[in-house]
Amino acid sequence: MRGIEERTGGSYTPSPGVIYPTLQWLEDMGYARVADESGSRKNFLVTAEGASFLVANQAALDSLLARVSAAGAATPGDGIPERVTRATENLKVALRLRLRRGSLDESAAEAIAAALDAAALAVERS
């Protein structure tokens, strides 16, 4: 997870809910295997089948890595006014904190969706 975060310059940090099912899928497909289970983490290795799959899909892999590298090379806030970055982060934190408080009833979900839709429309029109 840290490696992906570093490659994207911190713009994306996958959650365990993304990584672990993906690793399980890779293992189920025969593309990866557990190399070491000592400690609290499993270490995975690419299998021969996984290496063959990567070779067969080299163009797609190169394209993906180029996009990830471009995201990592971008300086946070490139051309974006600091106050816009701050406001964006404030919105993400507010939404995350609200969702942690518990489930949303229909009224709260509608109010949040309306506020987000209104913000999106205001941004589009600016």
mmCIF file of C-alpha atoms in Angstrom:
data_model
loop_
_atom_site.group_PDB
_atom_site.id
_atom_site.type_symbol
_atom_site.label_atom_id
_atom_site.label_comp_id
_atom_site.label_asym_id
_atom_site.label_seq_id
_atom_site.Cartn_x
_atom_site.Cartn_y
_atom_site.Cartn_z
ATOM 1 C CA MET A 1 0.000 0.000 0.000
ATOM 2 C CA ARG A 2 2.851 2.353 0.830
ATOM 3 C CA GLY A 3 4.547 1.535 -2.471
ATOM 4 C CA ILE A 4 1.449 2.528 -4.425
ATOM 5 C CA GLU A 5 1.081 5.674 -2.338
ATOM 6 C CA GLU A 6 4.722 6.581 -3.044
ATOM 7 C CA ARG A 7 4.381 5.907 -6.803
ATOM 8 C CA THR A 8 1.389 8.254 -6.957
ATOM 9 C CA GLY A 9 3.092 10.956 -4.923
ATOM 10 C CA GLY A 10 0.539 10.485 -2.161
ATOM 11 C CA SER A 11 -2.437 11.188 -4.429
ATOM 12 C CA TYR A 12 -3.812 7.670 -3.917
ATOM 13 C CA THR A 13 -3.505 5.322 -0.974
ATOM 14 C CA PRO A 14 -5.308 2.024 -1.486
ATOM 15 C CA SER A 15 -7.178 0.677 1.484
ATOM 16 C CA PRO A 16 -6.761 -2.840 2.855
ATOM 17 C CA GLY A 17 -10.252 -3.450 1.488
ATOM 18 C CA VAL A 18 -8.828 -2.993 -2.003
ATOM 19 C CA ILE A 19 -5.431 -4.628 -1.574
ATOM 20 C CA TYR A 20 -6.285 -7.835 0.271
ATOM 21 C CA PRO A 21 -9.109 -8.980 -2.023
ATOM 22 C CA THR A 22 -6.856 -8.211 -4.991
ATOM 23 C CA LEU A 23 -4.031 -10.282 -3.527
ATOM 24 C CA GLN A 24 -6.489 -13.106 -2.844
ATOM 25 C CA TRP A 25 -7.729 -12.904 -6.439
ATOM 26 C CA LEU A 26 -4.148 -12.994 -7.767
ATOM 27 C CA GLU A 27 -3.483 -16.044 -5.616
ATOM 28 C CA ASP A 28 -6.724 -17.726 -6.768
ATOM 29 C CA MET A 29 -5.769 -17.059 -10.401
ATOM 30 C CA GLY A 30 -2.325 -18.584 -9.832
ATOM 31 C CA TYR A 31 -0.542 -15.291 -10.555
ATOM 32 C CA ALA A 32 0.872 -14.872 -7.050
ATOM 33 C CA ARG A 33 1.635 -17.066 -4.077
ATOM 34 C CA VAL A 34 2.330 -16.497 -0.416
ATOM 35 C CA ALA A 35 6.091 -16.580 0.107
ATOM 36 C CA ASP A 36 6.208 -15.928 3.828
ATOM 37 C CA GLU A 37 3.568 -15.785 6.539
ATOM 38 C CA SER A 38 5.822 -14.945 9.462
ATOM 39 C CA GLY A 39 4.652 -12.054 11.551
ATOM 40 C CA SER A 40 1.382 -10.246 10.980
ATOM 41 C CA ARG A 41 1.794 -9.813 7.199
ATOM 42 C CA LYS A 42 1.900 -12.159 4.279
ATOM 43 C CA ASN A 43 4.570 -11.620 1.655
ATOM 44 C CA PHE A 44 3.632 -12.528 -1.906
ATOM 45 C CA LEU A 45 5.704 -13.517 -4.926
ATOM 46 C CA VAL A 46 4.757 -13.505 -8.589
ATOM 47 C CA THR A 47 4.392 -17.047 -9.942
ATOM 48 C CA ALA A 48 5.559 -18.242 -13.356
ATOM 49 C CA GLU A 49 1.942 -17.893 -14.534
ATOM 50 C CA GLY A 50 1.849 -14.348 -13.194
ATOM 51 C CA ALA A 51 5.109 -13.457 -14.923
ATOM 52 C CA SER A 52 3.764 -14.884 -18.200
ATOM 53 C CA PHE A 53 0.583 -12.849 -17.805
ATOM 54 C CA LEU A 54 2.639 -9.683 -17.246
ATOM 55 C CA VAL A 55 4.752 -10.373 -20.350
ATOM 56 C CA ALA A 56 1.622 -11.005 -22.436
ATOM 57 C CA ASN A 57 0.100 -7.741 -21.178
ATOM 58 C CA GLN A 58 3.278 -5.620 -21.201
ATOM 59 C CA ALA A 59 1.689 -2.759 -23.165
ATOM 60 C CA ALA A 60 -1.156 -2.398 -20.681
ATOM 61 C CA LEU A 61 1.294 -2.616 -17.772
ATOM 62 C CA ASP A 62 3.537 0.061 -19.301
ATOM 63 C CA SER A 63 0.536 2.336 -19.825
ATOM 64 C CA LEU A 64 -0.627 1.862 -16.249
ATOM 65 C CA LEU A 65 2.827 2.497 -14.792
ATOM 66 C CA ALA A 66 3.211 5.620 -16.945
ATOM 67 C CA ARG A 67 -0.065 7.011 -15.597
ATOM 68 C CA VAL A 68 0.931 6.177 -12.030
ATOM 69 C CA SER A 69 4.360 7.772 -12.530
ATOM 70 C CA ALA A 70 2.776 10.900 -13.983
ATOM 71 C CA ALA A 71 0.517 11.180 -10.960
ATOM 72 C CA GLY A 72 3.522 10.729 -8.670
ATOM 73 C CA ALA A 73 5.575 13.312 -10.550
ATOM 74 C CA ALA A 74 2.928 15.989 -10.257
ATOM 75 C CA THR A 75 3.589 18.407 -7.451
ATOM 76 C CA PRO A 76 0.636 18.516 -5.079
ATOM 77 C CA GLY A 77 -1.413 21.555 -5.989
ATOM 78 C CA ASP A 78 0.202 22.006 -9.434
ATOM 79 C CA GLY A 79 -1.545 25.104 -10.700
ATOM 80 C CA ILE A 80 -4.310 24.759 -8.130
ATOM 81 C CA PRO A 81 -4.740 27.654 -5.722
ATOM 82 C CA GLU A 82 -3.989 26.647 -2.152
ATOM 83 C CA ARG A 83 -7.441 27.686 -0.936
ATOM 84 C CA VAL A 84 -9.079 25.310 -3.452
ATOM 85 C CA THR A 85 -6.883 22.429 -2.253
ATOM 86 C CA ARG A 86 -7.721 23.275 1.369
ATOM 87 C CA ALA A 87 -11.440 23.396 0.637
ATOM 88 C CA THR A 88 -11.303 20.071 -1.216
ATOM 89 C CA GLU A 89 -9.503 18.415 1.693
ATOM 90 C CA ASN A 90 -11.991 19.940 4.157
ATOM 91 C CA LEU A 91 -14.875 18.423 2.197
ATOM 92 C CA LYS A 92 -13.242 14.981 2.115
ATOM 93 C CA VAL A 93 -12.577 15.073 5.863
ATOM 94 C CA ALA A 94 -16.100 16.290 6.674
ATOM 95 C CA LEU A 95 -17.663 13.521 4.605
ATOM 96 C CA ARG A 96 -15.370 10.865 6.062
ATOM 97 C CA LEU A 97 -16.103 11.998 9.634
ATOM 98 C CA ARG A 98 -19.858 12.069 9.005
ATOM 99 C CA LEU A 99 -19.832 8.558 7.554
ATOM 100 C CA ARG A 100 -17.850 7.260 10.539
ATOM 101 C CA ARG A 101 -20.574 8.476 12.919
ATOM 102 C CA GLY A 102 -22.879 5.792 11.650
ATOM 103 C CA SER A 103 -25.249 4.847 8.918
ATOM 104 C CA LEU A 104 -27.238 7.446 7.040
ATOM 105 C CA ASP A 105 -31.000 7.484 7.017
ATOM 106 C CA GLU A 106 -32.726 8.440 3.771
ATOM 107 C CA SER A 107 -33.089 12.081 4.796
ATOM 108 C CA ALA A 108 -29.391 12.495 5.682
ATOM 109 C CA ALA A 109 -28.290 10.678 2.518
ATOM 110 C CA GLU A 110 -30.495 12.959 0.425
ATOM 111 C CA ALA A 111 -29.179 16.098 2.152
ATOM 112 C CA ILE A 112 -25.534 15.045 1.636
ATOM 113 C CA ALA A 113 -26.140 14.096 -1.997
ATOM 114 C CA ALA A 114 -27.887 17.416 -2.639
ATOM 115 C CA ALA A 115 -25.041 19.375 -1.063
ATOM 116 C CA LEU A 116 -22.450 17.486 -3.125
ATOM 117 C CA ASP A 117 -24.488 17.900 -6.318
ATOM 118 C CA ALA A 118 -24.843 21.638 -5.634
ATOM 119 C CA ALA A 119 -21.099 21.957 -5.037
ATOM 120 C CA ALA A 120 -20.358 20.053 -8.253
ATOM 121 C CA LEU A 121 -22.693 22.289 -10.223
ATOM 122 C CA ALA A 122 -21.130 25.431 -8.737
ATOM 123 C CA VAL A 123 -17.648 24.179 -9.642
ATOM 124 C CA GLU A 124 -18.742 23.348 -13.215
ATOM 125 C CA ARG A 125 -20.178 26.845 -13.647
ATOM 126 C CA SER A 126 -17.140 28.660 -12.271
#
